[in-house]
Amino acid sequence: MGDLAHAYEIGFGVQKDMQKAAALFQRAAEAGNVQAMIKSAFCLLDGEGVARDAEKARTLLQRAADAGSSGALFLLGHCYEYRFVPRDNERAVTFYQRASDAGDLQAMAQLGKCILNGNGVAKDPARAVSLLERAAGTGESGAMVTLGRCLAKGEGVPRDLFRAQALFQQAADEGNTDGLLGLAKLSWPRDKAHAVALIQQAADAGDVTAMHYVGEILHRDAHDLVRAVAWCKRSCVVQGGPVPGYLLEARIPKILWRNSTHE
């Protein structure tokens, strides 16, 4: 049942149909399939094939966590930090800690990030770096990026730009666009052309932050408002967020916004 639901979710061998996928995920979840519980929860969170219902999603993720899924613990933490209303950073940290203790590398990386920033827990850069080292050492690309930023700034660890660059590159090689942005920041403004190329590469890969950067560069440096708006529009479609301030300041004509296309 779970395999058929996934087929409908991605349109593999059948026409894509999120309503059928959501219904099948729900049936599989009711039968005790842990992965289906997680899939069904995100259908409910995103309103994919079913009406949005954050409370039902929370219940399903908790059931999956109670069944022993460290991934569900991490996702509960993620949702308490970013998705649930109201957000609860302290509860997020609790779930990240439980998932990290169970060996979930994403949770370990996110826990380190929370401790680094004092988000829902006391700020402790040295403790954060210790967690990030462990997660990065076992291949978690998000931890590589955060640890690279710490090394670049000398936060919780002695400053080491060479190692920061190596970590950003390793993360980028694994497909993490934040690694590309980290490399770009190290290059800027010493090698601006290389930095812009890295930002463009991240934007082309779908990174919303990079899309905003490309738009800002086109607007402020190239004075190309048409292409800046096109990139901004693309980022808003991907993220579903508001128009960035730098373009609002430019007082974009409505006709330009409506007719712009990404090149």
GROMACS .gro file of C-alpha atoms in nm:
model
  263
    1MET     CA    1   0.000   0.000   0.000
    2GLY     CA    2   0.284   0.237   0.086
    3ASP     CA    3   0.459   0.165  -0.247
    4LEU     CA    4   0.141   0.237  -0.442
    5ALA     CA    5   0.092   0.560  -0.248
    6HIS     CA    6   0.446   0.666  -0.336
    7ALA     CA    7   0.381   0.582  -0.703
    8TYR     CA    8   0.078   0.813  -0.704
    9GLU     CA    9   0.280   1.076  -0.516
   10ILE     CA   10   0.553   1.100  -0.781
   11GLY     CA   11   0.361   0.974  -1.087
   12PHE     CA   12   0.568   0.656  -1.127
   13GLY     CA   13   0.386   0.415  -1.358
   14VAL     CA   14   0.057   0.594  -1.290
   15GLN     CA   15  -0.074   0.946  -1.333
   16LYS     CA   16   0.029   1.162  -1.039
   17ASP     CA   17  -0.263   1.197  -0.800
   18MET     CA   18  -0.200   1.344  -0.454
   19GLN     CA   19  -0.555   1.273  -0.335
   20LYS     CA   20  -0.508   0.900  -0.399
   21ALA     CA   21  -0.157   0.914  -0.254
   22ALA     CA   22  -0.278   1.088   0.065
   23ALA     CA   23  -0.565   0.839   0.108
   24LEU     CA   24  -0.329   0.542   0.065
   25PHE     CA   25  -0.071   0.689   0.301
   26GLN     CA   26  -0.347   0.735   0.558
   27ARG     CA   27  -0.464   0.373   0.524
   28ALA     CA   28  -0.107   0.246   0.556
   29ALA     CA   29  -0.052   0.468   0.860
   30GLU     CA   30  -0.366   0.331   1.024
   31ALA     CA   31  -0.226  -0.019   0.964
   32GLY     CA   32   0.091   0.076   1.155
   33ASN     CA   33   0.332   0.166   0.873
   34VAL     CA   34   0.571   0.416   1.033
   35GLN     CA   35   0.694   0.572   0.708
   36ALA     CA   36   0.334   0.615   0.595
   37MET     CA   37   0.260   0.797   0.923
   38ILE     CA   38   0.535   1.045   0.837
   39LYS     CA   39   0.421   1.083   0.476
   40SER     CA   40   0.060   1.127   0.582
   41ALA     CA   41   0.165   1.387   0.839
   42PHE     CA   42   0.332   1.600   0.572
   43CYS     CA   43   0.035   1.567   0.339
   44LEU     CA   44  -0.171   1.712   0.625
   45LEU     CA   45   0.083   1.986   0.697
   46ASP     CA   46   0.111   2.093   0.333
   47GLY     CA   47  -0.251   2.036   0.231
   48GLU     CA   48  -0.136   1.792  -0.038
   49GLY     CA   49  -0.432   1.580  -0.146
   50VAL     CA   50  -0.609   1.644   0.183
   51ALA     CA   51  -0.724   1.940   0.392
   52ARG     CA   52  -0.455   2.097   0.610
   53ASP     CA   53  -0.465   1.976   0.969
   54ALA     CA   54  -0.157   2.047   1.179
   55GLU     CA   55  -0.299   1.874   1.487
   56LYS     CA   56  -0.354   1.545   1.303
   57ALA     CA   57  -0.006   1.579   1.155
   58ARG     CA   58   0.141   1.627   1.502
   59THR     CA   59  -0.041   1.317   1.628
   60LEU     CA   60   0.088   1.105   1.339
   61LEU     CA   61   0.447   1.219   1.388
   62GLN     CA   62   0.420   1.146   1.760
   63ARG     CA   63   0.288   0.794   1.683
   64ALA     CA   64   0.582   0.735   1.451
   65ALA     CA   65   0.824   0.864   1.716
   66ASP     CA   66   0.664   0.642   1.980
   67ALA     CA   67   0.712   0.349   1.742
   68GLY     CA   68   1.087   0.413   1.751
   69SER     CA   69   1.147   0.639   1.451
   70SER     CA   70   1.434   0.878   1.522
   71GLY     CA   71   1.346   1.049   1.194
   72ALA     CA   72   1.001   1.129   1.331
   73LEU     CA   73   1.160   1.277   1.643
   74PHE     CA   74   1.374   1.501   1.423
   75LEU     CA   75   1.070   1.602   1.216
   76LEU     CA   76   0.874   1.688   1.529
   77GLY     CA   77   1.161   1.912   1.634
   78HIS     CA   78   1.170   2.069   1.288
   79CYS     CA   79   0.796   2.131   1.293
   80TYR     CA   80   0.802   2.285   1.641
   81GLU     CA   81   1.084   2.514   1.524
   82TYR     CA   82   0.946   2.606   1.182
   83ARG     CA   83   0.600   2.471   1.102
   84PHE     CA   84   0.366   2.444   1.399
   85VAL     CA   85   0.170   2.743   1.528
   86PRO     CA   86   0.266   2.864   1.779
   87ARG     CA   87   0.630   2.771   1.738
   88ASP     CA   88   0.805   2.628   2.041
   89ASN     CA   89   1.185   2.631   2.022
   90GLU     CA   90   1.234   2.468   2.361
   91ARG     CA   91   1.019   2.169   2.262
   92ALA     CA   92   1.202   2.159   1.928
   93VAL     CA   93   1.533   2.127   2.111
   94THR     CA   94   1.391   1.848   2.329
   95PHE     CA   95   1.298   1.645   2.021
   96TYR     CA   96   1.629   1.722   1.848
   97GLN     CA   97   1.812   1.600   2.158
   98ARG     CA   98   1.613   1.275   2.171
   99ALA     CA   99   1.667   1.213   1.801
  100SER     CA  100   2.036   1.299   1.830
  101ASP     CA  101   2.075   1.058   2.121
  102ALA     CA  102   1.920   0.792   1.895
  103GLY     CA  103   2.184   0.861   1.632
  104ASP     CA  104   1.995   1.085   1.388
  105LEU     CA  105   2.261   1.299   1.218
  106GLN     CA  106   2.022   1.567   1.091
  107ALA     CA  107   1.895   1.614   1.445
  108MET     CA  108   2.250   1.631   1.577
  109ALA     CA  109   2.333   1.901   1.322
  110GLN     CA  110   2.018   2.100   1.399
  111LEU     CA  111   2.071   2.064   1.774
  112GLY     CA  112   2.422   2.201   1.729
  113LYS     CA  113   2.282   2.494   1.533
  114CYS     CA  114   2.025   2.569   1.805
  115ILE     CA  115   2.291   2.559   2.077
  116LEU     CA  116   2.520   2.777   1.865
  117ASN     CA  117   2.250   3.045   1.828
  118GLY     CA  118   2.089   3.006   2.173
  119ASN     CA  119   1.764   2.905   2.005
  120GLY     CA  120   1.547   2.732   2.266
  121VAL     CA  121   1.851   2.645   2.475
  122ALA     CA  122   2.142   2.823   2.643
  123LYS     CA  123   2.397   2.947   2.390
  124ASP     CA  124   2.717   2.745   2.408
  125PRO     CA  125   2.939   2.770   2.096
  126ALA     CA  126   3.196   2.518   2.221
  127ARG     CA  127   2.928   2.254   2.290
  128ALA     CA  128   2.769   2.332   1.955
  129VAL     CA  129   3.097   2.281   1.771
  130SER     CA  130   3.146   1.945   1.945
  131LEU     CA  131   2.809   1.824   1.813
  132LEU     CA  132   2.872   1.968   1.469
  133GLU     CA  133   3.211   1.796   1.450
  134ARG     CA  134   3.048   1.462   1.527
  135ALA     CA  135   2.772   1.507   1.269
  136ALA     CA  136   3.003   1.649   1.000
  137GLY     CA  137   3.253   1.370   1.062
  138THR     CA  138   2.989   1.113   0.969
  139GLY     CA  139   2.885   1.292   0.651
  140GLU     CA  140   2.599   1.525   0.746
  141SER     CA  141   2.632   1.810   0.497
  142GLY     CA  142   2.425   2.059   0.698
  143ALA     CA  143   2.664   2.015   0.990
  144MET     CA  144   2.958   2.069   0.753
  145VAL     CA  145   2.813   2.405   0.649
  146THR     CA  146   2.739   2.524   1.004
  147LEU     CA  147   3.080   2.407   1.126
  148GLY     CA  148   3.240   2.581   0.828
  149ARG     CA  149   3.069   2.906   0.929
  150CYS     CA  150   3.198   2.864   1.285
  151LEU     CA  151   3.553   2.812   1.154
  152ALA     CA  152   3.524   3.111   0.922
  153LYS     CA  153   3.420   3.336   1.212
  154GLY     CA  154   3.620   3.172   1.489
  155GLU     CA  155   3.303   3.099   1.686
  156GLY     CA  156   3.346   2.822   1.943
  157VAL     CA  157   3.664   2.713   1.766
  158PRO     CA  158   3.987   2.882   1.646
  159ARG     CA  159   3.945   3.059   1.312
  160ASP     CA  160   4.054   2.840   1.021
  161LEU     CA  161   3.957   2.961   0.674
  162PHE     CA  162   4.128   2.670   0.497
  163ARG     CA  163   3.929   2.410   0.686
  164ALA     CA  164   3.612   2.618   0.646
  165GLN     CA  165   3.665   2.619   0.271
  166ALA     CA  166   3.723   2.242   0.267
  167LEU     CA  167   3.400   2.181   0.460
  168PHE     CA  168   3.197   2.413   0.235
  169GLN     CA  169   3.341   2.236  -0.071
  170GLN     CA  170   3.262   1.892   0.071
  171ALA     CA  171   2.904   1.998   0.143
  172ALA     CA  172   2.870   2.150  -0.204
  173ASP     CA  173   3.004   1.830  -0.363
  174GLU     CA  174   2.725   1.643  -0.184
  175GLY     CA  175   2.464   1.875  -0.334
  176ASN     CA  176   2.417   2.114  -0.043
  177THR     CA  177   2.370   2.460  -0.195
  178ASP     CA  178   2.453   2.626   0.137
  179GLY     CA  179   2.803   2.494   0.079
  180LEU     CA  180   2.817   2.691  -0.246
  181LEU     CA  181   2.700   3.004  -0.064
  182GLY     CA  182   2.964   2.949   0.203
  183LEU     CA  183   3.233   2.929  -0.066
  184ALA     CA  184   3.092   3.244  -0.226
  185LYS     CA  185   3.113   3.433   0.102
  186LEU     CA  186   3.478   3.333   0.144
  187SER     CA  187   3.551   3.458  -0.209
  188TRP     CA  188   3.366   3.789  -0.173
  189PRO     CA  189   3.495   4.057  -0.248
  190ARG     CA  190   3.845   3.921  -0.321
  191ASP     CA  191   3.720   3.727  -0.625
  192LYS     CA  192   3.378   3.874  -0.693
  193ALA     CA  193   3.333   3.704  -1.031
  194HIS     CA  194   3.391   3.360  -0.877
  195ALA     CA  195   3.156   3.439  -0.589
  196VAL     CA  196   2.881   3.548  -0.828
  197ALA     CA  197   2.929   3.229  -1.031
  198LEU     CA  198   2.888   3.019  -0.716
  199ILE     CA  199   2.575   3.211  -0.614
  200GLN     CA  200   2.434   3.164  -0.965
  201GLN     CA  201   2.508   2.790  -0.945
  202ALA     CA  202   2.317   2.767  -0.617
  203ALA     CA  203   2.027   2.966  -0.760
  204ASP     CA  204   2.012   2.740  -1.067
  205ALA     CA  205   1.992   2.444  -0.828
  206GLY     CA  206   1.682   2.593  -0.665
  207ASP     CA  207   1.826   2.766  -0.357
  208VAL     CA  208   1.583   3.044  -0.263
  209THR     CA  209   1.841   3.251  -0.074
  210ALA     CA  210   2.071   3.238  -0.376
  211MET     CA  211   1.786   3.347  -0.602
  212HIS     CA  212   1.741   3.655  -0.385
  213TYR     CA  213   2.115   3.724  -0.401
  214VAL     CA  214   2.113   3.694  -0.781
  215GLY     CA  215   1.822   3.934  -0.797
  216GLU     CA  216   1.996   4.182  -0.571
  217ILE     CA  217   2.321   4.161  -0.770
  218LEU     CA  218   2.134   4.217  -1.096
  219HIS     CA  219   1.945   4.510  -0.947
  220ARG     CA  220   2.225   4.689  -0.762
  221ASP     CA  221   2.533   4.600  -0.971
  222ALA     CA  222   2.406   4.531  -1.323
  223HIS     CA  223   2.108   4.769  -1.301
  224ASP     CA  224   1.901   4.503  -1.476
  225LEU     CA  225   1.564   4.538  -1.307
  226VAL     CA  226   1.382   4.310  -1.552
  227ARG     CA  227   1.602   4.006  -1.479
  228ALA     CA  228   1.616   4.097  -1.108
  229VAL     CA  229   1.237   4.083  -1.094
  230ALA     CA  230   1.234   3.752  -1.284
  231TRP     CA  231   1.464   3.591  -1.026
  232CYS     CA  232   1.270   3.743  -0.740
  233LYS     CA  233   0.945   3.613  -0.885
  234ARG     CA  234   1.094   3.264  -0.921
  235SER     CA  235   1.209   3.266  -0.558
  236CYS     CA  236   0.866   3.377  -0.437
  237VAL     CA  237   0.702   3.094  -0.631
  238VAL     CA  238   0.939   2.838  -0.477
  239GLN     CA  239   0.917   2.977  -0.124
  240GLY     CA  240   0.572   3.131  -0.125
  241GLY     CA  241   0.715   3.436   0.053
  242PRO     CA  242   0.687   3.815   0.014
  243VAL     CA  243   0.872   4.035  -0.233
  244PRO     CA  244   1.224   4.120  -0.102
  245GLY     CA  245   1.279   4.469   0.034
  246TYR     CA  246   1.541   4.568  -0.223
  247LEU     CA  247   1.284   4.527  -0.501
  248LEU     CA  248   1.009   4.699  -0.309
  249GLU     CA  249   1.247   4.994  -0.270
  250ALA     CA  250   1.282   4.998  -0.650
  251ARG     CA  251   0.903   5.051  -0.679
  252ILE     CA  252   0.853   4.785  -0.945
  253PRO     CA  253   0.576   4.867  -1.193
  254LYS     CA  254   0.297   4.610  -1.165
  255ILE     CA  255   0.313   4.541  -1.538
  256LEU     CA  256   0.683   4.448  -1.509
  257TRP     CA  257   0.616   4.209  -1.222
  258ARG     CA  258   0.320   4.049  -1.401
  259ASN     CA  259   0.502   3.998  -1.731
  260SER     CA  260   0.845   3.896  -1.603
  261THR     CA  261   0.979   3.548  -1.678
  262HIS     CA  262   1.294   3.371  -1.556
  263GLU     CA  263   1.566   3.343  -1.817
   0.00000   0.00000   0.00000
